[in-house]
Coordinates of C-alpha atoms in Angstrom, one line a residue:
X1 CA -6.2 -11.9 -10.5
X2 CA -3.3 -13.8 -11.5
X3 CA 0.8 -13.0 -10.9
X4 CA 2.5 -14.2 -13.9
X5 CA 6.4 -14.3 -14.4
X6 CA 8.0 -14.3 -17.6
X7 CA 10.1 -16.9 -19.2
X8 CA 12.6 -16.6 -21.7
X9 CA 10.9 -16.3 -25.1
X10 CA 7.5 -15.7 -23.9
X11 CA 5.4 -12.7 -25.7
X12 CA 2.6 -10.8 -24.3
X13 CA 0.3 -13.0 -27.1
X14 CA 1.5 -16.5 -25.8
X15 CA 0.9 -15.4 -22.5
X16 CA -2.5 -14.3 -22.8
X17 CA -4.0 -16.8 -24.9
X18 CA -2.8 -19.1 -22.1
X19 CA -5.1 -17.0 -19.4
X20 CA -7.8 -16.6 -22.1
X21 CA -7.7 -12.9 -21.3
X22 CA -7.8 -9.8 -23.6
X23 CA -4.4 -8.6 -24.8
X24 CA -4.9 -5.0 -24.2
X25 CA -6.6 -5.2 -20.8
X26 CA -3.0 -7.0 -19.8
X27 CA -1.5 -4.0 -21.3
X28 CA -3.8 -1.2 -19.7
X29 CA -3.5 -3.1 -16.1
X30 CA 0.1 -3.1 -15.8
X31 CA 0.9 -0.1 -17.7
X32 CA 3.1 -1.7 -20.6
X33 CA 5.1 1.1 -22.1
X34 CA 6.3 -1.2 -25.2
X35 CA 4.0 -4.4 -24.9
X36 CA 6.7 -6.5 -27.3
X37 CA 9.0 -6.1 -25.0
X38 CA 8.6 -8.3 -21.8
X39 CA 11.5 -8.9 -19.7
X40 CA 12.7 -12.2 -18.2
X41 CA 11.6 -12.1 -14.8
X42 CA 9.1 -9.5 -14.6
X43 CA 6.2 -9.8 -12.9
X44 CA 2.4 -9.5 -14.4
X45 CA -0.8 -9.1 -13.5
X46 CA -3.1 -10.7 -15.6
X47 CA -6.9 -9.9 -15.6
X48 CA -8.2 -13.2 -15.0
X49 CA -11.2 -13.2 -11.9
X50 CA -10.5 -15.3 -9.1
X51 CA -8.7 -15.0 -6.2
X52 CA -5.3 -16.9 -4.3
X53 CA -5.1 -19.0 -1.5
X54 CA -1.6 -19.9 0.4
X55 CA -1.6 -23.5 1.6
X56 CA -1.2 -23.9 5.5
X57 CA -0.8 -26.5 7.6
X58 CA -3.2 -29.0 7.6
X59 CA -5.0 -27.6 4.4
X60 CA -6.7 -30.4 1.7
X61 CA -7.8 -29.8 -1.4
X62 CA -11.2 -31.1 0.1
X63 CA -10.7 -28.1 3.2
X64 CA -9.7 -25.3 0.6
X65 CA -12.9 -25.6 -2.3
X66 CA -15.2 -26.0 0.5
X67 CA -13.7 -22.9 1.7
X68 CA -14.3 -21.1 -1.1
X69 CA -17.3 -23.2 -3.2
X70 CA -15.9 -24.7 -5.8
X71 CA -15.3 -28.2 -6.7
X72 CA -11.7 -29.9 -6.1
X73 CA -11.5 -30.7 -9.9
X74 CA -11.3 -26.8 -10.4
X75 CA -8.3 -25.8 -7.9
X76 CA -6.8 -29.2 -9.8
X77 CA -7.5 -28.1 -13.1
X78 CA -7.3 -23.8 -12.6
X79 CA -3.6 -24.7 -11.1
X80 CA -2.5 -28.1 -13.2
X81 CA -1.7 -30.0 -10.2
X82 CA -0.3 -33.5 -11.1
X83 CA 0.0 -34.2 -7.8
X84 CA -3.4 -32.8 -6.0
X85 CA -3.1 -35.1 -2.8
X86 CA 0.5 -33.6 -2.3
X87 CA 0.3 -29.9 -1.1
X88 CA 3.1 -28.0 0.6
X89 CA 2.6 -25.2 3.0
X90 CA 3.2 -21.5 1.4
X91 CA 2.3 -22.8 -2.0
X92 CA -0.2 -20.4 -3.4
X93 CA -3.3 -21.9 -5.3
X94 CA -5.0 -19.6 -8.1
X95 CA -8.5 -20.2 -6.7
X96 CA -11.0 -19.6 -10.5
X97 CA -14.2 -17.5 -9.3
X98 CA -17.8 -19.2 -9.3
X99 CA -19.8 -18.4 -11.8
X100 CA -23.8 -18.6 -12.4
X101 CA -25.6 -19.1 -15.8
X102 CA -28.6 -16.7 -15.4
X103 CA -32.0 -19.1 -15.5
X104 CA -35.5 -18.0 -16.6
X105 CA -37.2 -15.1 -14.8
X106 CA -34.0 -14.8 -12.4
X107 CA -33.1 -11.4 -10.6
X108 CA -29.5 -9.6 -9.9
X109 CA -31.1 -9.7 -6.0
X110 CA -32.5 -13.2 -6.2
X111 CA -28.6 -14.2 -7.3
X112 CA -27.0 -12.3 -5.1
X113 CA -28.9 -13.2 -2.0
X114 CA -28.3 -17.1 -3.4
X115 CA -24.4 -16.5 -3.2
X116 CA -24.3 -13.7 0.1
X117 CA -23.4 -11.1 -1.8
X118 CA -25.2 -7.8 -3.0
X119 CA -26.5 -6.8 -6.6
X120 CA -24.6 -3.8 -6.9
X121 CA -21.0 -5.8 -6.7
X122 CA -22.3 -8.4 -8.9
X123 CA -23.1 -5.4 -11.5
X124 CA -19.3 -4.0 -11.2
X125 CA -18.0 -7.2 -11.5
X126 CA -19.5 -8.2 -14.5
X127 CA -19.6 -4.4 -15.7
X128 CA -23.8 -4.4 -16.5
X129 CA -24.7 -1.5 -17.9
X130 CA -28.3 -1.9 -17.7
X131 CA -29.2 -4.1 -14.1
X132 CA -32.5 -4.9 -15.9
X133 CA -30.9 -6.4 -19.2
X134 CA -29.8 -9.6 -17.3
X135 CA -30.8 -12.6 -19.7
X136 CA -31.2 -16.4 -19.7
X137 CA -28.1 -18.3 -20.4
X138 CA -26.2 -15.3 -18.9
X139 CA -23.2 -16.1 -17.6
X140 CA -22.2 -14.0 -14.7
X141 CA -18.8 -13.7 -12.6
X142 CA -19.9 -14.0 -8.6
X143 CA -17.2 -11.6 -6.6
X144 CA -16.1 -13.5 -3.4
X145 CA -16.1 -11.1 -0.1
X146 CA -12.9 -9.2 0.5
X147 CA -11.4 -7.9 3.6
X148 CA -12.4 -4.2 3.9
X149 CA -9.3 -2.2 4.7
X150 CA -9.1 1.5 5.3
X151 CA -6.1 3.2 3.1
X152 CA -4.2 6.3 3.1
X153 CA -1.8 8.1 0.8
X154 CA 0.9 11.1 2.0
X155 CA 1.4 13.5 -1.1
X156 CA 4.0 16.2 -1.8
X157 CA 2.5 16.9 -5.2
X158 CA 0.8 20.3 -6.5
X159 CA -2.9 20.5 -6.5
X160 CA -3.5 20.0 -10.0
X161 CA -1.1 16.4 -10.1
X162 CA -3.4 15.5 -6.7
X163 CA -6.7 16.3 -8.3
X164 CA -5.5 14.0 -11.3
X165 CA -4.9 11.4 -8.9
X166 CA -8.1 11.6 -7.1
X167 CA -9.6 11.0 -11.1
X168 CA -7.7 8.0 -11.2
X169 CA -7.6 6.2 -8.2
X170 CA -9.7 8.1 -5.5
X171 CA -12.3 5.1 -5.3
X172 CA -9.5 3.1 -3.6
X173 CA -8.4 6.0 -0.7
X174 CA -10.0 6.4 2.2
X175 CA -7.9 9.2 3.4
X176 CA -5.2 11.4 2.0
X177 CA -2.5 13.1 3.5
X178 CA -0.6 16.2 2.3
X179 CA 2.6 16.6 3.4
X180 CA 3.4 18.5 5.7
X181 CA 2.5 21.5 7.7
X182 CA 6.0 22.2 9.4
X183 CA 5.6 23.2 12.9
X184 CA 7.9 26.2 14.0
X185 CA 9.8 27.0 17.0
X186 CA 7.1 29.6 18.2
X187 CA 4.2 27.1 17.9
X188 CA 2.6 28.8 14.4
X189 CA 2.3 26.4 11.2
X190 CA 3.7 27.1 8.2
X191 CA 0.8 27.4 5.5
X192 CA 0.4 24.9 2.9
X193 CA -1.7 25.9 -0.6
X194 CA -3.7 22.9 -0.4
X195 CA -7.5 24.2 -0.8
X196 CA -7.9 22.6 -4.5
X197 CA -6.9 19.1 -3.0
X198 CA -8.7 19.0 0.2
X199 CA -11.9 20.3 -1.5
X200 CA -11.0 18.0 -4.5
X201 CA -10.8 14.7 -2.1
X202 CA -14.1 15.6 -0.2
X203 CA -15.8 15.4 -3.6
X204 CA -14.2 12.1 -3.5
X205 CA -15.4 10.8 0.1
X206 CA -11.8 10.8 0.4
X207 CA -11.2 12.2 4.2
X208 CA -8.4 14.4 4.6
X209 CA -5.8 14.2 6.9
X210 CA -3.7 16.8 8.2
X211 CA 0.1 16.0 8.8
X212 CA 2.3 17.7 11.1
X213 CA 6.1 17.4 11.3
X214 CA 9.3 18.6 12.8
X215 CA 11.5 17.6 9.8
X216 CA 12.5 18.5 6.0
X217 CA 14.8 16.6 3.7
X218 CA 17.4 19.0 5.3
X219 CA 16.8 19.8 9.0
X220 CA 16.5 17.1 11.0
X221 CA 14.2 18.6 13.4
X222 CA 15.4 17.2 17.1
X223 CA 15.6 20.5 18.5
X224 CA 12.6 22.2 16.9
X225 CA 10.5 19.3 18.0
X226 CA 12.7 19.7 21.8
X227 CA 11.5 23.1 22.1
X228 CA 7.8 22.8 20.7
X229 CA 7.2 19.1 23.1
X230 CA 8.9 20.7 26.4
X231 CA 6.7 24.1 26.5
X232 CA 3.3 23.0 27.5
X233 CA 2.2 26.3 26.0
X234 CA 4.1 25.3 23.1
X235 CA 2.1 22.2 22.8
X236 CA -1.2 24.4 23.5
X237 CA -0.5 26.5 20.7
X238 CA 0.1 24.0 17.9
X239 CA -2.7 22.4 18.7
X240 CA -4.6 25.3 18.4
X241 CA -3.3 26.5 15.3
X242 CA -3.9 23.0 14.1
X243 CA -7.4 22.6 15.3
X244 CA -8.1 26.4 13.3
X245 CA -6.7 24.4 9.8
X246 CA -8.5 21.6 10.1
X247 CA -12.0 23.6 11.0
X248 CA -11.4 26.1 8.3
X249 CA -10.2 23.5 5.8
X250 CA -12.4 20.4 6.2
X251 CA -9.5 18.1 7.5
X252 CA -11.0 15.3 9.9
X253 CA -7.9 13.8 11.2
X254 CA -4.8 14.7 12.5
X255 CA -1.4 13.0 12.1
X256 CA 1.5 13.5 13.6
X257 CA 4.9 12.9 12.0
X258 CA 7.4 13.8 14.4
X259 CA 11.0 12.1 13.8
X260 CA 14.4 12.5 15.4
X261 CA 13.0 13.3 18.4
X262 CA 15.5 12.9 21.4
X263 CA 14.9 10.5 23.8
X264 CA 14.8 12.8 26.7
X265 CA 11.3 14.2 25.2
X266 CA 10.0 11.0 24.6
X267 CA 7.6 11.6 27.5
X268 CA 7.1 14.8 26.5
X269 CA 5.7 13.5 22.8
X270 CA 3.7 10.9 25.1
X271 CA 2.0 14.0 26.9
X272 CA 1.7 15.8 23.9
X273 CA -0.5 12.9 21.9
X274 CA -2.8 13.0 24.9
X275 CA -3.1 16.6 24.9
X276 CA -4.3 16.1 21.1
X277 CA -6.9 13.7 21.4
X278 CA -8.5 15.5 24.2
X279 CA -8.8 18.3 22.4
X280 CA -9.2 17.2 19.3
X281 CA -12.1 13.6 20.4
X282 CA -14.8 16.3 21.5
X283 CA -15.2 17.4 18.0
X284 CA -15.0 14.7 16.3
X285 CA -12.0 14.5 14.7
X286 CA -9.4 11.6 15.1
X287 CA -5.5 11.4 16.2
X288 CA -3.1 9.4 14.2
X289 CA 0.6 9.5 14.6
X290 CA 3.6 8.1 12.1
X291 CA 6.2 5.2 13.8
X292 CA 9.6 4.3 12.8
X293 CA 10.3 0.8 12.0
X294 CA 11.0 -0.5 15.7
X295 CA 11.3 -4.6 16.3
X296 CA 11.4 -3.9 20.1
X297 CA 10.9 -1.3 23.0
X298 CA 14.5 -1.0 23.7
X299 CA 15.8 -0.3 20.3
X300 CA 18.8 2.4 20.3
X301 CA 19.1 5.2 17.9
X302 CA 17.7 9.0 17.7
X303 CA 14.9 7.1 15.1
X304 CA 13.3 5.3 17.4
X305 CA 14.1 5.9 21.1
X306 CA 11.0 8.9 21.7
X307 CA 8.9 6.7 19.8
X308 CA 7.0 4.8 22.4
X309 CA 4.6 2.3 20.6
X310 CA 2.5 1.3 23.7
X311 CA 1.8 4.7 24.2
X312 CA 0.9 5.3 20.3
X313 CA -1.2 2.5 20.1
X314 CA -3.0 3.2 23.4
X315 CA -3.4 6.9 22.9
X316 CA -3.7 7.8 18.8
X317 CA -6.9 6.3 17.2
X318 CA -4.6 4.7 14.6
X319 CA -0.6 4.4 13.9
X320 CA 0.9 4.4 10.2
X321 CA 4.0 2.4 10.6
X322 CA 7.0 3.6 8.7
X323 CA 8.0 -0.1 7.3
X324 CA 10.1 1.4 4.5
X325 CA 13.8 2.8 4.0
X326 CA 15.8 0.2 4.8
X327 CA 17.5 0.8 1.3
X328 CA 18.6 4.1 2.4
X329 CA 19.1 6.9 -0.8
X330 CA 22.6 7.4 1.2
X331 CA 23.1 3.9 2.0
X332 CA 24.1 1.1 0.2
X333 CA 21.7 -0.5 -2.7
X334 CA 19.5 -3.5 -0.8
X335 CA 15.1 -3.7 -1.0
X336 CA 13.7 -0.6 0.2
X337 CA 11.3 -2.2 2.2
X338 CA 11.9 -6.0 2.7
X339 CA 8.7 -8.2 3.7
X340 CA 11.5 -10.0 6.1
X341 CA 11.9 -7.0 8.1
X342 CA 8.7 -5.4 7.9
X343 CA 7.4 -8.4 9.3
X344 CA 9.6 -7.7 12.0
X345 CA 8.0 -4.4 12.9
X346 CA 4.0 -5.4 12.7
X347 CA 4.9 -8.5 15.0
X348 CA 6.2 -5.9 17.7
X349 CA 4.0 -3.7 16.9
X350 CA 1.4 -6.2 17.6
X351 CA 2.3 -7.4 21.1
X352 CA 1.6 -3.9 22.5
X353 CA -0.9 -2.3 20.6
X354 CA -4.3 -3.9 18.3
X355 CA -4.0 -4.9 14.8
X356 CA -7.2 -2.8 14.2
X357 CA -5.1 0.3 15.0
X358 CA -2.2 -0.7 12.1
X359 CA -1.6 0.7 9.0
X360 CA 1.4 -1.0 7.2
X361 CA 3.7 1.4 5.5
X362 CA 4.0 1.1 1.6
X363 CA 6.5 2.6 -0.5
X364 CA 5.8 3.1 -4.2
X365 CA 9.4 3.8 -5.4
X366 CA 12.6 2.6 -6.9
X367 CA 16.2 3.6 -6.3
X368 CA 18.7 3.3 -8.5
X369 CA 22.5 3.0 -6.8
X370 CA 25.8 3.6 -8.5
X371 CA 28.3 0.6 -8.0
X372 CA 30.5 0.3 -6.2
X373 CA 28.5 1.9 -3.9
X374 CA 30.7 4.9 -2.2
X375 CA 29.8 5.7 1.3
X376 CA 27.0 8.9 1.3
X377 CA 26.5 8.5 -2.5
X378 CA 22.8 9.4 -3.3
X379 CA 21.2 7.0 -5.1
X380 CA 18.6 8.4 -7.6
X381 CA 14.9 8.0 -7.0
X382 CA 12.0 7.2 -9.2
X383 CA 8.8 5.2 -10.2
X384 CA 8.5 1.5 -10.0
X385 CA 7.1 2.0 -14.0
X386 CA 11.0 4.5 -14.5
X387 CA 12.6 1.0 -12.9
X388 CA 11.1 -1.4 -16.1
X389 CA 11.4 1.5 -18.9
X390 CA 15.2 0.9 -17.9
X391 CA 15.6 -2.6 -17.4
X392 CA 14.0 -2.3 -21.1
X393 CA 16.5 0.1 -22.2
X394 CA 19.6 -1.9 -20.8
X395 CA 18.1 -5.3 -21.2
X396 CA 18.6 -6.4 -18.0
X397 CA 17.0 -9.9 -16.8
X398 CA 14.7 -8.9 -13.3
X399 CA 15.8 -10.9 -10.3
X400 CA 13.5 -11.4 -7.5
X401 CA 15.0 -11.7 -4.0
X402 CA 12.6 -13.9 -1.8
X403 CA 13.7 -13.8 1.7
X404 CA 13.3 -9.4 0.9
X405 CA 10.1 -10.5 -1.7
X406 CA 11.7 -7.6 -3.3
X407 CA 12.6 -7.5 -6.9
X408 CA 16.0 -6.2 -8.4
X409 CA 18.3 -5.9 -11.2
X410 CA 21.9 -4.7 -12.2
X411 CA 22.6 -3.3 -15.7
X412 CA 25.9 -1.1 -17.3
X413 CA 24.9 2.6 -18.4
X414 CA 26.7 4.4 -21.2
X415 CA 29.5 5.3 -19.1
X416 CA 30.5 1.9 -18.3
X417 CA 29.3 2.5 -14.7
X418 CA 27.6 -0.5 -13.0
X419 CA 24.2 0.0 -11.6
X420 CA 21.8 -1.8 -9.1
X421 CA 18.1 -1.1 -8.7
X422 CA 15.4 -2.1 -6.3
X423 CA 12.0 -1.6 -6.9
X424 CA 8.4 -2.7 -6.5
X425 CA 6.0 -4.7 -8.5
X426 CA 3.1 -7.3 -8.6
X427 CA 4.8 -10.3 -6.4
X428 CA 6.1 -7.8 -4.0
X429 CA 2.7 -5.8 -4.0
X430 CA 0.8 -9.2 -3.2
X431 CA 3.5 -10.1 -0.3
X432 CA 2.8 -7.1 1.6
X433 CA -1.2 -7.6 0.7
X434 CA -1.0 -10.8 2.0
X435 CA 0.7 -9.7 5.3
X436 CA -1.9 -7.3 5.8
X437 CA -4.5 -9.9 5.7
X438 CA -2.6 -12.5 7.6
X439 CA -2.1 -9.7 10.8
X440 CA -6.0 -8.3 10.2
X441 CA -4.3 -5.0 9.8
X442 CA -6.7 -1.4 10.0
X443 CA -5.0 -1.0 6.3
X444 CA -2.1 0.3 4.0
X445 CA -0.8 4.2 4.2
X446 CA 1.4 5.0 1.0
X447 CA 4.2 7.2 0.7
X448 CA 3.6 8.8 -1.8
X449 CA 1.5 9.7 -4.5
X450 CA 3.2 10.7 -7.3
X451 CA 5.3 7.2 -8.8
X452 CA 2.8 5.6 -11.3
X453 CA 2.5 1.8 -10.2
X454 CA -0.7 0.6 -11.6
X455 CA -0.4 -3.0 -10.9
X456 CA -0.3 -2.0 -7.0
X457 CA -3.9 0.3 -7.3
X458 CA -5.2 -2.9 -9.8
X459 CA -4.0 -5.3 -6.8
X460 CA -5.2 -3.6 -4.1
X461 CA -8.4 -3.0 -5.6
X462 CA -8.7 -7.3 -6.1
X463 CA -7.5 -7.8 -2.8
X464 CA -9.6 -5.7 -0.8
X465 CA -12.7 -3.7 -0.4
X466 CA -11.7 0.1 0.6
X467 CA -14.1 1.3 3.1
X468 CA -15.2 4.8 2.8
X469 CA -15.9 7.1 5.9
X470 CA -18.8 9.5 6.5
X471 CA -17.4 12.8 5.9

């Protein structure tokens, strides 16, 4: 797939007749609300098969289409270099996919096996109906291998929004996480009507993961979590009451999402973690936990002090990292989760625990501040999708911040009032795609279902091949 920017003057026609793709496929893929409308500056994913490639050190054109099979004259030609023995490092290539004209008395197995793929992805790639209807002269897309990932998504929605998001999108989760059961102070859980999606995601091969936490949007949670970590029979009992969930309900892993704990129980949590994998290993299920955005071991603040990553990463089958939130709802408008920082974090994280135990945090909403920005103001939160409908609405021009590879714009309401949004979209999808790959990450956890983004679930489907666990 390709990310295309607009320009000033450019319509959704002129820009698809240059990619020789179908109008409303362009539409469908990126969820167009008013197709004649295209802002300057936003982002597009256009439907086109291939793949990218970001120049490195030491890359040739020569290096890069052996690399992928193609001829040099393609990259040249698929990326209208008029310079092609000039390449500079971060520049990303559009890499055009091989294709194979079907010859006589060819099979989709005898192609595949020619290219190291399998039938079956040549058949979704091409969308065959009938695998025995292959002709001569047949000209057929050949998918290049992805990275398989594993990728979760937190919800807070009911079970009937959940379900509808399993229709849409459950081929590209490998877990799903409802959130939360809240521990309380006497070690019970407080119950969570969540039958319909857990039963609805194991129809899926979707494995569902039960969340535990200490916090709501209201209670910090340092002293529940104090009392609960510091009573070994405390610790006991929610583990108990969890294991009874997740036998009764079909979860498979546990995560555990407490925040604001205080530093004096940061041992405590470390015992605690331990205490849930042995009990939970012997029957199969797995231990996951949820990190603040640490960029060292010694970082102050009631966020991040009890959060001991060594320990996570050597105790907890896998670690979601929280790389999100840095534009605060109470603070003032910046990129909610900047690629500068949240490199920060997975390059800690890194030196003390293995990339195959990282899922990167991914936030799939937009925040729209008031300005001037008044100190504790809340700024109002909504869908990446909400965020174009209003640069539409305003006409506002999308800017595109690239040390945050975060996109923004500012626009004047009714009122007179000054706003600023942050939000997500393609480029800033790609960025964190692209950091994934670079580290080898486990995969992506998103919080949360429930903001409609389809150019993220149309990237990450072209970027990566979601693995799916036996349930």
């Amino acid at each position: 797939m390709i990310i295309h920017v607009v320009s000033a003057g450019e319509t959704l026609w002129q820009i698809s007749n240059r990619y020789a793709v179908n109008m409303n496929t362009t539409i469908k893929i990126n969820g167009l609300l008013n197709p004649n409308q295209l802002l300057v500056g936003q982002s597009l994913v256009i439907p086109k098969p291939g793949t990218s490639h970001i120049v490195k050190y030491g890359d040739t054109l020569w290096s890069i289409s052996q690399q992928y099979g193609i001829t040099i004259q393609t990259i040249i030609q698929g990326n209208q270099l008029t310079n092609p023995n000039v390449l500079y490092p971060g520049t990303k290539l559009f890499i055009p996919s091989i294709t194979h004209v079907v010859q006589p008395g060819e099979t989709l197995w005898q192609i595949s096996s020619r290219y190291g793929t399998t039938a079956q992805a040549i058949i979704n790639e091409n969308q065959i109906q009938d695998p025995n209807m292959i002709y001569q002269g047949m000209r057929l897309i050949i998918p290049r291998a992805k990275t398989a990932i594993e990728v979760n998504a937190y919800t807070y929605q009911s079970n009937e929004t959940t379900v509808d998001n399993f229709n849409e999108i459950g081929n590209l989760l490998t877990y799903f996480s409802p959130f939360a059961y809240m521990i309380m102070e006497d070690g019970t859980l407080q119950p969570m009507n969540d039958k319909v999606m857990v039963d609805a995601a194991i129809s899926k091969n979707i494995v569902p993961m039960l969340s535990i936490t200490n916090f709501t949007s209201t209670q910090a949670g340092s002293n529940l979590a104090h009392v609960v970590l510091s009573n070994p029979d405390l610790r006991e009992k929610v583990l108990s009451n969890a294991l009874q969930v997740m036998d009764t309900k079909g979860y498979k892993v546990l995560n555990i999402d407490f925040e604001n704990v205080l530093p004096a129980d940061r041992e405590n949590y470390n015992q605690f973690l331990q205490l849930a994998v042995d009990r939970l290993h012997p029957k199969g299920y797995l231990v996951s936990t949820a990190l603040a955005p640490k960029v060292s071991a010694t970082q102050a603040g009631l966020l991040y002090e009890a959060h001991d990553y060594e320990a996570h990463g050597r105790i907890a089958d896998f670690v979601v990292l929280m790389t999100y939130e840095w534009g605060y709802r109470l603070g003032p408008p910046q990129a909610i989760s900047p690629i500068n920082q949240m490199r920060r974090v997975v390059e800690y994280a890194l030196s003390v625990m293995p990339a195959e135990k990282i899922f990167l945090g991914f936030q799939i909403y937009a925040r729209d501040w008031l300005l001037p920005h008044v100190q504790g103001q809340e700024a109002e939160t909504f869908s990446p999708q909400e965020a174009v409908r209003r640069a539409v609405k305003y006409g506002a021009s999308i800017q595109y911040d690239t040390t945050a590879q975060s996109p923004f714009f500012r626009y004047v309401d009714e009122q007179g009032r000054g706003h600023e949004v942050w939000f997500e979209d393609a480029r800033s999808a790609q960025a964190k795609f692209d950091m994934v790959k670079q580290y080898n990450l486990r995969g992506v956890s998103y919080w949360a279902l429930g903001y409609p983004y389809p150019q993220n679930w149309a990237l990450l489907g072209g970027n990566f091949a979601i693995k799916k666990l036996a349930l």
